[in-house]
Amino acid sequence: MSKFFNSPTVGIDVSADFSFVAILAPNGDVFKKPFRIKHDISGFTHLLKEIKKVEEEFNMKTAIFMESTGVYHLSLFHFLNKNFDNTFVINPLVTKCNKNVDIRKVKNDKKDALSIAQIGKFQNIKLSQSVSMDIFQLKSLVREYYKLTDNCSTYKKKLSTDLRVIFPGYKNVFSNVTSNSSIAILNEFPTPQAILSAPKDLIINILMEKSKKGLIWSEKVYSNLINYANEANIIGLPLHGFSIKITSTINIIKALESEVKNLLEQIESLINSPNFSEQIRKNIEFIDSIPGIGRLTAVTLISEIGDINGFLRPKHLVAFFGIDSSVNESGKFKGNQNKISKRGTRIGRRALYAAALACIRTNRNGVPINKVLLDYYQINLNGKKPKVALVAIMHKIINYIFAVLRNQTPFEVRDPRIHKQMYLENKNTNTAA
């Protein structure tokens, strides 16, 4: 049962420019029919007066509930949170599951506002009551970074596709067609014909300047470039208009890469600014201390997690990242091919996946990045499907993250056997006390 079962409740269905509000009396009856407010000072003030009327009528504090709707709810939530103690945000997955309880298929904003009020009043659900401005800013910048990198990757694939049409062997000259050397060559000579007619010294100078690998390497690359350009004259499509397309794609890639670089600088500037939360800065350092997790991954994870106090156990953090196993059971049937739920933070899961891959690798000298997790992957998870094993590594990393944030201490690498012994000794000491 909800702790607000005997309190008046307010449900708000938030849209971009307006919201619908429903108010329930302490006994659950509709106190005021759902009404609409605009997202401006007059609309917010009107809502404030209506809520205070309810509190004066019953001499009780109200509980206010609204669905998380991207950025649309933030200004209203911030306004109400300054004026009332019990202002909460509900996960949209919860409200979605409760919108089809009626036999009739009715879907409108008034009905949704009433449904949100009833959920907050009668159901014991997980609620969010705080929005850290530092976390919100950090999350916005980090998500913009991933959006830009995804767009950049799209154009890089597009460039590679176009080159396969007019310059089939180009990928054999540069394994990475978007490397500095490759981009510099394509920017000046976007077609095989342009490369064949260009002065040798000019191409070699570009290669030496961009690659920093010397004359011998540049001569070898130039030779391969000429050979494949001659082949492209025979087997490639003679689409001279593609030169404009390739140049345009390269310009977009350069612009996106420049914006990504600027965004990373802005993220670091925000974190290092004197007004930024010292606690969040420490939490980033704690996660960064885990072998296999880099600086950007640590920032991403913290921006998605926010306040660790909202998670009582590691399994709650596992569900938040959406890597908990889905359940498919009915009667005597129990599904054994269940996938992870993927119902949590997509960006956080992406960063966690990258960290898991890094943890089971070795550096150029053959030294494991994270020896404990690599041994676990090679020994304990031997025979498991690759993706199943990788999810198990992600679970381990979440346990590490939860531990360092809970204890507020940097990560300490320990042999699992020693760690188990320390755990048992500590448990026995606490039992004896």
Tab-separated table of C-alpha atoms in Angstrom:
chain	number	residue	atom	x	y	z
A	1	MET	CA	0.000	0.000	0.000
A	2	SER	CA	1.229	3.494	-0.824
A	3	LYS	CA	2.144	5.779	2.077
A	4	PHE	CA	-0.060	8.408	0.436
A	5	PHE	CA	-3.176	6.187	0.607
A	6	ASN	CA	-4.909	8.573	3.034
A	7	SER	CA	-3.634	11.806	1.455
A	8	PRO	CA	-5.013	13.973	-1.347
A	9	THR	CA	-3.052	13.295	-4.531
A	10	VAL	CA	-2.410	15.208	-7.732
A	11	GLY	CA	-1.671	13.484	-11.049
A	12	ILE	CA	-0.172	15.463	-13.909
A	13	ASP	CA	0.047	14.266	-17.508
A	14	VAL	CA	2.811	16.430	-18.981
A	15	SER	CA	3.031	17.496	-22.624
A	16	ALA	CA	5.380	19.878	-24.398
A	17	ASP	CA	3.384	23.121	-24.001
A	18	PHE	CA	0.615	22.206	-21.577
A	19	SER	CA	-0.396	19.607	-18.999
A	20	PHE	CA	-3.604	18.060	-17.677
A	21	VAL	CA	-4.057	17.846	-13.911
A	22	ALA	CA	-6.333	15.533	-11.894
A	23	ILE	CA	-6.877	15.854	-8.127
A	24	LEU	CA	-8.118	13.066	-5.827
A	25	ALA	CA	-9.548	13.547	-2.333
A	26	PRO	CA	-8.137	11.501	0.594
A	27	ASN	CA	-10.943	8.920	0.166
A	28	GLY	CA	-10.024	8.401	-3.508
A	29	ASP	CA	-12.913	10.346	-5.048
A	30	VAL	CA	-12.256	12.888	-7.771
A	31	PHE	CA	-11.956	16.229	-5.960
A	32	LYS	CA	-11.676	18.301	-9.108
A	33	LYS	CA	-12.240	17.255	-12.702
A	34	PRO	CA	-9.078	17.116	-14.787
A	35	PHE	CA	-8.166	20.559	-16.051
A	36	ARG	CA	-5.546	21.946	-18.384
A	37	ILE	CA	-2.706	24.356	-17.552
A	38	LYS	CA	-0.276	26.063	-19.904
A	39	HIS	CA	3.467	25.869	-19.326
A	40	ASP	CA	3.880	29.523	-18.442
A	41	ILE	CA	3.855	31.587	-15.266
A	42	SER	CA	0.074	32.003	-15.273
A	43	GLY	CA	-0.514	28.274	-15.737
A	44	PHE	CA	1.958	27.316	-12.993
A	45	THR	CA	0.474	29.908	-10.619
A	46	HIS	CA	-3.047	28.616	-11.275
A	47	LEU	CA	-1.924	25.059	-10.458
A	48	LEU	CA	-0.243	26.293	-7.283
A	49	LYS	CA	-3.492	27.905	-6.114
A	50	GLU	CA	-5.555	24.779	-6.880
A	51	ILE	CA	-3.201	22.535	-4.907
A	52	LYS	CA	-3.220	24.914	-1.931
A	53	LYS	CA	-7.038	24.889	-2.022
A	54	VAL	CA	-6.966	21.105	-1.589
A	55	GLU	CA	-4.544	21.347	1.325
A	56	GLU	CA	-6.698	23.963	3.040
A	57	GLU	CA	-9.875	21.909	2.415
A	58	PHE	CA	-8.549	18.760	4.115
A	59	ASN	CA	-5.818	20.337	6.251
A	60	MET	CA	-3.354	17.817	4.804
A	61	LYS	CA	-0.314	17.936	2.577
A	62	THR	CA	-0.817	16.760	-0.976
A	63	ALA	CA	1.324	14.278	-2.898
A	64	ILE	CA	2.046	15.351	-6.476
A	65	PHE	CA	2.920	12.828	-9.193
A	66	MET	CA	3.978	13.299	-12.802
A	67	GLU	CA	5.406	11.052	-15.493
A	68	SER	CA	8.990	11.492	-16.624
A	69	THR	CA	8.732	12.873	-20.167
A	70	GLY	CA	12.251	13.683	-21.326
A	71	VAL	CA	12.740	17.405	-20.671
A	72	TYR	CA	9.096	18.521	-20.784
A	73	HIS	CA	8.395	17.852	-17.109
A	74	LEU	CA	11.550	19.452	-15.712
A	75	SER	CA	10.419	23.083	-15.417
A	76	LEU	CA	7.080	22.109	-13.846
A	77	PHE	CA	8.742	19.640	-11.479
A	78	HIS	CA	11.334	22.231	-10.450
A	79	PHE	CA	8.595	24.814	-9.798
A	80	LEU	CA	6.410	22.468	-7.726
A	81	ASN	CA	9.386	20.983	-5.872
A	82	LYS	CA	10.216	24.452	-4.526
A	83	ASN	CA	6.688	24.908	-3.169
A	84	PHE	CA	5.674	21.409	-1.998
A	85	ASP	CA	7.559	18.656	-0.164
A	86	ASN	CA	5.899	15.640	-1.782
A	87	THR	CA	6.575	16.119	-5.488
A	88	PHE	CA	7.529	12.942	-7.346
A	89	VAL	CA	8.393	11.659	-10.814
A	90	ILE	CA	7.110	8.234	-11.965
A	91	ASN	CA	8.877	5.982	-14.450
A	92	PRO	CA	6.835	5.938	-17.709
A	93	LEU	CA	7.102	2.124	-17.782
A	94	VAL	CA	4.947	2.047	-14.637
A	95	THR	CA	2.281	4.362	-16.024
A	96	LYS	CA	2.212	2.520	-19.340
A	97	CYS	CA	1.449	-0.779	-17.590
A	98	ASN	CA	-1.515	0.816	-15.789
A	99	LYS	CA	-3.170	2.570	-18.714
A	100	ASN	CA	-4.945	-0.533	-20.048
A	101	VAL	CA	-6.722	-1.637	-16.852
A	102	ASP	CA	-10.169	-0.655	-18.118
A	103	ILE	CA	-12.227	-2.833	-20.442
A	104	ARG	CA	-13.014	0.127	-22.689
A	105	LYS	CA	-10.161	1.424	-24.798
A	106	VAL	CA	-9.970	5.061	-23.756
A	107	LYS	CA	-6.791	7.077	-24.216
A	108	ASN	CA	-6.682	10.824	-23.627
A	109	ASP	CA	-4.765	13.314	-21.480
A	110	LYS	CA	-7.545	13.669	-18.889
A	111	LYS	CA	-7.693	9.914	-18.389
A	112	ASP	CA	-3.900	9.689	-18.165
A	113	ALA	CA	-3.738	12.420	-15.500
A	114	LEU	CA	-6.356	10.581	-13.427
A	115	SER	CA	-4.463	7.305	-13.886
A	116	ILE	CA	-1.217	8.896	-12.646
A	117	ALA	CA	-2.991	10.254	-9.546
A	118	GLN	CA	-4.449	6.801	-8.806
A	119	ILE	CA	-1.080	5.091	-9.267
A	120	GLY	CA	0.574	7.453	-6.788
A	121	LYS	CA	-2.267	7.078	-4.278
A	122	PHE	CA	-2.905	3.346	-4.325
A	123	GLN	CA	0.285	1.644	-5.528
A	124	ASN	CA	3.566	1.246	-3.681
A	125	ILE	CA	5.929	2.120	-6.523
A	126	LYS	CA	9.462	3.480	-6.751
A	127	LEU	CA	9.464	7.266	-6.982
A	128	SER	CA	12.063	9.896	-7.775
A	129	GLN	CA	12.049	13.139	-5.803
A	130	SER	CA	15.280	14.900	-6.715
A	131	VAL	CA	16.840	16.246	-9.879
A	132	SER	CA	20.493	17.237	-9.547
A	133	MET	CA	21.239	20.127	-11.874
A	134	ASP	CA	24.882	19.021	-12.161
A	135	ILE	CA	23.870	15.478	-13.108
A	136	PHE	CA	21.285	16.793	-15.567
A	137	GLN	CA	23.840	19.037	-17.278
A	138	LEU	CA	26.427	16.267	-17.359
A	139	LYS	CA	23.940	13.736	-18.722
A	140	SER	CA	22.797	16.150	-21.439
A	141	LEU	CA	26.366	16.786	-22.611
A	142	VAL	CA	27.342	13.109	-22.484
A	143	ARG	CA	24.272	11.996	-24.434
A	144	GLU	CA	24.934	14.705	-27.012
A	145	TYR	CA	28.475	13.334	-27.340
A	146	TYR	CA	27.183	9.839	-28.127
A	147	LYS	CA	24.636	11.259	-30.555
A	148	LEU	CA	27.344	13.137	-32.452
A	149	THR	CA	29.702	10.140	-32.507
A	150	ASP	CA	26.887	7.977	-33.885
A	151	ASN	CA	26.201	10.540	-36.617
A	152	CYS	CA	29.901	10.686	-37.410
A	153	SER	CA	30.037	6.882	-37.675
A	154	THR	CA	27.082	6.976	-40.080
A	155	TYR	CA	28.914	9.339	-42.427
A	156	LYS	CA	32.120	7.312	-42.171
A	157	LYS	CA	30.210	4.214	-43.296
A	158	LYS	CA	28.675	6.263	-46.083
A	159	LEU	CA	32.149	7.331	-47.243
A	160	SER	CA	33.367	3.726	-47.213
A	161	THR	CA	30.325	2.646	-49.252
A	162	ASP	CA	30.872	5.346	-51.876
A	163	LEU	CA	34.539	4.402	-52.219
A	164	ARG	CA	33.592	0.789	-52.900
A	165	VAL	CA	31.660	2.024	-55.936
A	166	ILE	CA	34.254	4.240	-57.627
A	167	PHE	CA	37.486	3.059	-55.963
A	168	PRO	CA	37.042	-0.680	-55.110
A	169	GLY	CA	40.593	-1.328	-53.876
A	170	TYR	CA	40.983	1.775	-51.727
A	171	LYS	CA	40.364	-0.138	-48.486
A	172	ASN	CA	43.472	-2.235	-49.253
A	173	VAL	CA	45.615	0.906	-49.236
A	174	PHE	CA	44.228	2.332	-45.983
A	175	SER	CA	42.709	-0.177	-43.575
A	176	ASN	CA	40.933	2.781	-41.976
A	177	VAL	CA	39.523	4.969	-44.746
A	178	THR	CA	38.854	7.760	-42.244
A	179	SER	CA	42.402	7.972	-40.872
A	180	ASN	CA	44.158	11.341	-41.063
A	181	SER	CA	46.269	10.269	-44.039
A	182	SER	CA	43.314	8.828	-45.950
A	183	ILE	CA	41.057	11.833	-45.326
A	184	ALA	CA	43.825	14.217	-46.420
A	185	ILE	CA	44.327	12.309	-49.696
A	186	LEU	CA	40.601	12.053	-50.458
A	187	ASN	CA	40.039	15.689	-49.655
A	188	GLU	CA	42.550	16.675	-52.336
A	189	PHE	CA	41.993	13.805	-54.794
A	190	PRO	CA	38.513	12.281	-54.355
A	191	THR	CA	38.610	10.017	-57.454
A	192	PRO	CA	41.071	7.473	-58.922
A	193	GLN	CA	41.558	9.728	-61.953
A	194	ALA	CA	42.522	12.644	-59.710
A	195	ILE	CA	45.114	10.498	-57.925
A	196	LEU	CA	46.633	9.253	-61.203
A	197	SER	CA	46.994	12.787	-62.536
A	198	ALA	CA	48.389	14.255	-59.294
A	199	PRO	CA	52.165	14.876	-58.868
A	200	LYS	CA	53.911	12.101	-56.945
A	201	ASP	CA	55.771	14.511	-54.664
A	202	LEU	CA	52.540	16.194	-53.610
A	203	ILE	CA	50.899	12.920	-52.541
A	204	ILE	CA	54.011	11.712	-50.730
A	205	ASN	CA	54.332	15.012	-48.869
A	206	ILE	CA	50.720	14.751	-47.713
A	207	LEU	CA	51.282	11.184	-46.502
A	208	MET	CA	54.467	12.103	-44.626
A	209	GLU	CA	52.873	15.139	-43.002
A	210	LYS	CA	49.691	13.393	-41.842
A	211	SER	CA	51.066	9.952	-40.939
A	212	LYS	CA	54.436	10.926	-39.378
A	213	LYS	CA	55.747	7.521	-40.558
A	214	GLY	CA	58.546	8.647	-42.851
A	215	LEU	CA	59.489	8.405	-46.506
A	216	ILE	CA	59.717	4.606	-46.876
A	217	TRP	CA	56.159	4.052	-45.621
A	218	SER	CA	54.849	6.926	-47.769
A	219	GLU	CA	56.536	5.542	-50.894
A	220	LYS	CA	54.991	2.126	-50.286
A	221	VAL	CA	51.511	3.595	-49.747
A	222	TYR	CA	51.856	5.747	-52.875
A	223	SER	CA	52.802	2.688	-54.938
A	224	ASN	CA	49.739	0.777	-53.681
A	225	LEU	CA	47.541	3.801	-54.254
A	226	ILE	CA	48.609	4.096	-57.902
A	227	ASN	CA	48.143	0.348	-58.503
A	228	TYR	CA	44.609	0.302	-57.116
A	229	ALA	CA	43.749	3.579	-58.889
A	230	ASN	CA	44.686	1.918	-62.204
A	231	GLU	CA	42.485	-1.079	-61.290
A	232	ALA	CA	39.632	1.266	-60.377
A	233	ASN	CA	39.798	2.794	-63.861
A	234	ILE	CA	38.856	-0.635	-65.198
A	235	ILE	CA	36.474	-2.139	-62.595
A	236	GLY	CA	35.167	0.990	-60.844
A	237	LEU	CA	32.093	2.872	-62.002
A	238	PRO	CA	32.965	6.082	-63.902
A	239	LEU	CA	30.820	8.335	-61.699
A	240	HIS	CA	32.665	11.639	-61.737
A	241	GLY	CA	29.837	13.291	-59.805
A	242	PHE	CA	30.793	11.183	-56.788
A	243	SER	CA	33.789	13.472	-56.224
A	244	ILE	CA	31.422	16.158	-54.923
A	245	LYS	CA	29.611	13.587	-52.764
A	246	ILE	CA	32.867	12.325	-51.247
A	247	THR	CA	34.167	15.836	-50.575
A	248	SER	CA	30.860	16.784	-48.952
A	249	THR	CA	30.907	13.682	-46.731
A	250	ILE	CA	34.489	14.410	-45.657
A	251	ASN	CA	33.563	17.982	-44.719
A	252	ILE	CA	30.663	16.720	-42.598
A	253	ILE	CA	32.938	14.168	-40.875
A	254	LYS	CA	35.474	16.897	-40.088
A	255	ALA	CA	32.760	19.176	-38.714
A	256	LEU	CA	31.306	16.424	-36.526
A	257	GLU	CA	34.733	15.411	-35.220
A	258	SER	CA	35.426	19.040	-34.363
A	259	GLU	CA	32.125	19.287	-32.466
A	260	VAL	CA	32.860	16.020	-30.634
A	261	LYS	CA	36.235	17.403	-29.552
A	262	ASN	CA	34.628	20.649	-28.354
A	263	LEU	CA	31.962	18.696	-26.481
A	264	LEU	CA	34.562	16.605	-24.651
A	265	GLU	CA	36.326	19.804	-23.626
A	266	GLN	CA	33.032	21.215	-22.356
A	267	ILE	CA	32.384	18.059	-20.325
A	268	GLU	CA	35.805	18.295	-18.666
A	269	SER	CA	35.328	22.030	-18.115
A	270	LEU	CA	31.994	21.380	-16.382
A	271	ILE	CA	33.456	18.681	-14.132
A	272	ASN	CA	36.448	20.815	-13.152
A	273	SER	CA	34.453	24.001	-12.584
A	274	PRO	CA	34.357	25.250	-8.951
A	275	ASN	CA	30.536	25.217	-8.926
A	276	PHE	CA	30.339	21.521	-9.826
A	277	SER	CA	29.457	19.052	-7.069
A	278	GLU	CA	32.562	17.749	-5.322
A	279	GLN	CA	30.739	14.497	-4.502
A	280	ILE	CA	29.971	13.776	-8.158
A	281	ARG	CA	33.576	14.555	-9.057
A	282	LYS	CA	34.780	12.054	-6.424
A	283	ASN	CA	32.355	9.399	-7.665
A	284	ILE	CA	33.781	9.757	-11.178
A	285	GLU	CA	37.279	9.188	-9.780
A	286	PHE	CA	36.118	6.130	-7.831
A	287	ILE	CA	34.681	4.478	-10.947
A	288	ASP	CA	37.694	5.540	-13.015
A	289	SER	CA	39.892	3.601	-10.555
A	290	ILE	CA	38.387	0.290	-11.754
A	291	PRO	CA	40.781	-1.312	-14.301
A	292	GLY	CA	39.178	-1.366	-17.735
A	293	ILE	CA	37.007	1.702	-17.165
A	294	GLY	CA	38.316	4.877	-18.771
A	295	ARG	CA	37.607	8.479	-17.941
A	296	LEU	CA	34.796	8.994	-20.452
A	297	THR	CA	33.132	5.707	-19.492
A	298	ALA	CA	33.285	6.699	-15.812
A	299	VAL	CA	31.691	10.075	-16.587
A	300	THR	CA	28.988	8.361	-18.657
A	301	LEU	CA	28.163	5.854	-15.932
A	302	ILE	CA	27.930	8.507	-13.214
A	303	SER	CA	25.781	10.779	-15.396
A	304	GLU	CA	23.334	7.907	-15.896
A	305	ILE	CA	23.381	6.540	-12.334
A	306	GLY	CA	23.104	9.902	-10.596
A	307	ASP	CA	22.656	9.367	-6.852
A	308	ILE	CA	23.789	5.884	-5.790
A	309	ASN	CA	21.579	6.170	-2.672
A	310	GLY	CA	18.616	5.467	-4.934
A	311	PHE	CA	19.865	1.876	-5.275
A	312	LEU	CA	19.730	-0.310	-2.189
A	313	ARG	CA	21.422	-3.385	-3.691
A	314	PRO	CA	23.608	-4.212	-6.697
A	315	LYS	CA	20.686	-6.049	-8.332
A	316	HIS	CA	18.762	-2.761	-8.436
A	317	LEU	CA	21.644	-1.239	-10.378
A	318	VAL	CA	21.648	-4.294	-12.657
A	319	ALA	CA	17.968	-3.712	-13.455
A	320	PHE	CA	18.614	0.011	-13.981
A	321	PHE	CA	21.128	-0.838	-16.713
A	322	GLY	CA	18.675	-3.323	-18.243
A	323	ILE	CA	20.960	-6.357	-18.069
A	324	ASP	CA	18.700	-8.333	-15.736
A	325	SER	CA	17.289	-11.522	-17.211
A	326	SER	CA	13.735	-11.411	-18.479
A	327	VAL	CA	11.390	-14.046	-17.037
A	328	ASN	CA	9.087	-16.218	-19.135
A	329	GLU	CA	7.094	-18.677	-17.019
A	330	SER	CA	3.532	-19.976	-17.205
A	331	GLY	CA	2.238	-22.954	-15.222
A	332	LYS	CA	4.796	-25.726	-15.514
A	333	PHE	CA	6.543	-24.023	-18.406
A	334	LYS	CA	9.768	-22.200	-17.649
A	335	GLY	CA	11.560	-20.507	-20.530
A	336	ASN	CA	15.284	-21.185	-20.726
A	337	GLN	CA	16.146	-18.858	-23.609
A	338	ASN	CA	15.457	-15.568	-21.880
A	339	LYS	CA	17.339	-12.491	-22.989
A	340	ILE	CA	18.318	-9.476	-20.923
A	341	SER	CA	15.457	-7.038	-20.394
A	342	LYS	CA	17.118	-3.952	-21.971
A	343	ARG	CA	14.588	-1.812	-20.105
A	344	GLY	CA	17.120	0.465	-18.438
A	345	THR	CA	19.434	3.207	-19.602
A	346	ARG	CA	20.595	2.543	-23.161
A	347	ILE	CA	23.607	4.884	-22.997
A	348	GLY	CA	24.698	3.437	-19.653
A	349	ARG	CA	24.396	-0.105	-21.004
A	350	ARG	CA	26.462	0.902	-24.022
A	351	ALA	CA	29.250	2.300	-21.800
A	352	LEU	CA	29.111	-0.792	-19.603
A	353	TYR	CA	29.417	-3.044	-22.655
A	354	ALA	CA	32.521	-1.146	-23.803
A	355	ALA	CA	34.033	-1.492	-20.322
A	356	ALA	CA	33.342	-5.251	-20.289
A	357	LEU	CA	35.114	-5.675	-23.632
A	358	ALA	CA	38.109	-3.728	-22.338
A	359	CYS	CA	38.298	-5.796	-19.136
A	360	ILE	CA	38.791	-9.089	-20.993
A	361	ARG	CA	41.570	-7.797	-23.234
A	362	THR	CA	45.321	-7.402	-22.890
A	363	ASN	CA	47.464	-4.417	-23.804
A	364	ARG	CA	50.119	-4.448	-26.538
A	365	ASN	CA	52.636	-6.067	-24.194
A	366	GLY	CA	50.240	-8.917	-23.393
A	367	VAL	CA	49.485	-7.651	-19.871
A	368	PRO	CA	45.792	-8.095	-18.896
A	369	ILE	CA	43.854	-4.856	-18.473
A	370	ASN	CA	41.896	-6.473	-15.631
A	371	LYS	CA	43.501	-9.771	-14.651
A	372	VAL	CA	40.746	-10.813	-12.225
A	373	LEU	CA	37.957	-10.413	-14.785
A	374	LEU	CA	40.040	-11.915	-17.597
A	375	ASP	CA	40.692	-15.043	-15.491
A	376	TYR	CA	37.005	-15.208	-14.607
A	377	TYR	CA	36.094	-14.919	-18.294
A	378	GLN	CA	38.587	-17.569	-19.446
A	379	ILE	CA	38.098	-20.083	-16.614
A	380	ASN	CA	34.690	-19.716	-14.976
A	381	LEU	CA	32.856	-18.700	-18.139
A	382	ASN	CA	34.624	-21.129	-20.448
A	383	GLY	CA	32.046	-22.839	-22.659
A	384	LYS	CA	29.436	-20.100	-22.292
A	385	LYS	CA	28.169	-18.292	-25.344
A	386	PRO	CA	30.212	-15.099	-25.924
A	387	LYS	CA	27.304	-12.733	-25.263
A	388	VAL	CA	26.234	-14.653	-22.148
A	389	ALA	CA	29.793	-14.495	-20.828
A	390	LEU	CA	30.027	-10.785	-21.595
A	391	VAL	CA	26.809	-10.059	-19.691
A	392	ALA	CA	28.286	-11.935	-16.724
A	393	ILE	CA	31.319	-9.635	-16.891
A	394	MET	CA	28.987	-6.633	-16.978
A	395	HIS	CA	27.315	-7.946	-13.810
A	396	LYS	CA	30.721	-8.143	-12.125
A	397	ILE	CA	31.556	-4.585	-13.126
A	398	ILE	CA	28.247	-3.341	-11.707
A	399	ASN	CA	29.092	-5.029	-8.408
A	400	TYR	CA	32.432	-3.199	-8.441
A	401	ILE	CA	30.734	0.117	-9.232
A	402	PHE	CA	28.160	-0.342	-6.477
A	403	ALA	CA	30.888	-1.238	-3.947
A	404	VAL	CA	33.182	1.731	-4.640
A	405	LEU	CA	30.283	4.210	-4.654
A	406	ARG	CA	28.746	2.740	-1.490
A	407	ASN	CA	32.050	2.611	0.405
A	408	GLN	CA	33.352	5.857	-1.155
A	409	THR	CA	36.775	4.300	-1.674
A	410	PRO	CA	38.878	3.684	-4.801
A	411	PHE	CA	38.840	0.206	-6.296
A	412	GLU	CA	41.381	-2.255	-4.903
A	413	VAL	CA	42.432	-5.259	-7.001
A	414	ARG	CA	42.262	-8.451	-4.957
A	415	ASP	CA	42.602	-12.131	-5.721
A	416	PRO	CA	39.068	-13.641	-5.440
A	417	ARG	CA	40.274	-16.247	-2.918
A	418	ILE	CA	41.790	-13.588	-0.658
A	419	HIS	CA	38.684	-11.448	-1.022
A	420	LYS	CA	36.464	-14.386	-0.031
A	421	GLN	CA	38.615	-15.069	3.031
A	422	MET	CA	38.445	-11.402	4.075
A	423	TYR	CA	34.668	-11.432	3.620
A	424	LEU	CA	34.223	-14.539	5.798
A	425	GLU	CA	36.518	-13.184	8.521
A	426	ASN	CA	34.626	-9.879	8.557
A	427	LYS	CA	31.299	-11.731	8.675
A	428	ASN	CA	32.430	-13.905	11.602
A	429	THR	CA	33.693	-10.840	13.470
A	430	ASN	CA	30.352	-9.059	13.055
A	431	THR	CA	28.447	-12.208	14.134
A	432	ALA	CA	30.569	-12.566	17.263
A	433	ALA	CA	30.071	-8.904	18.153
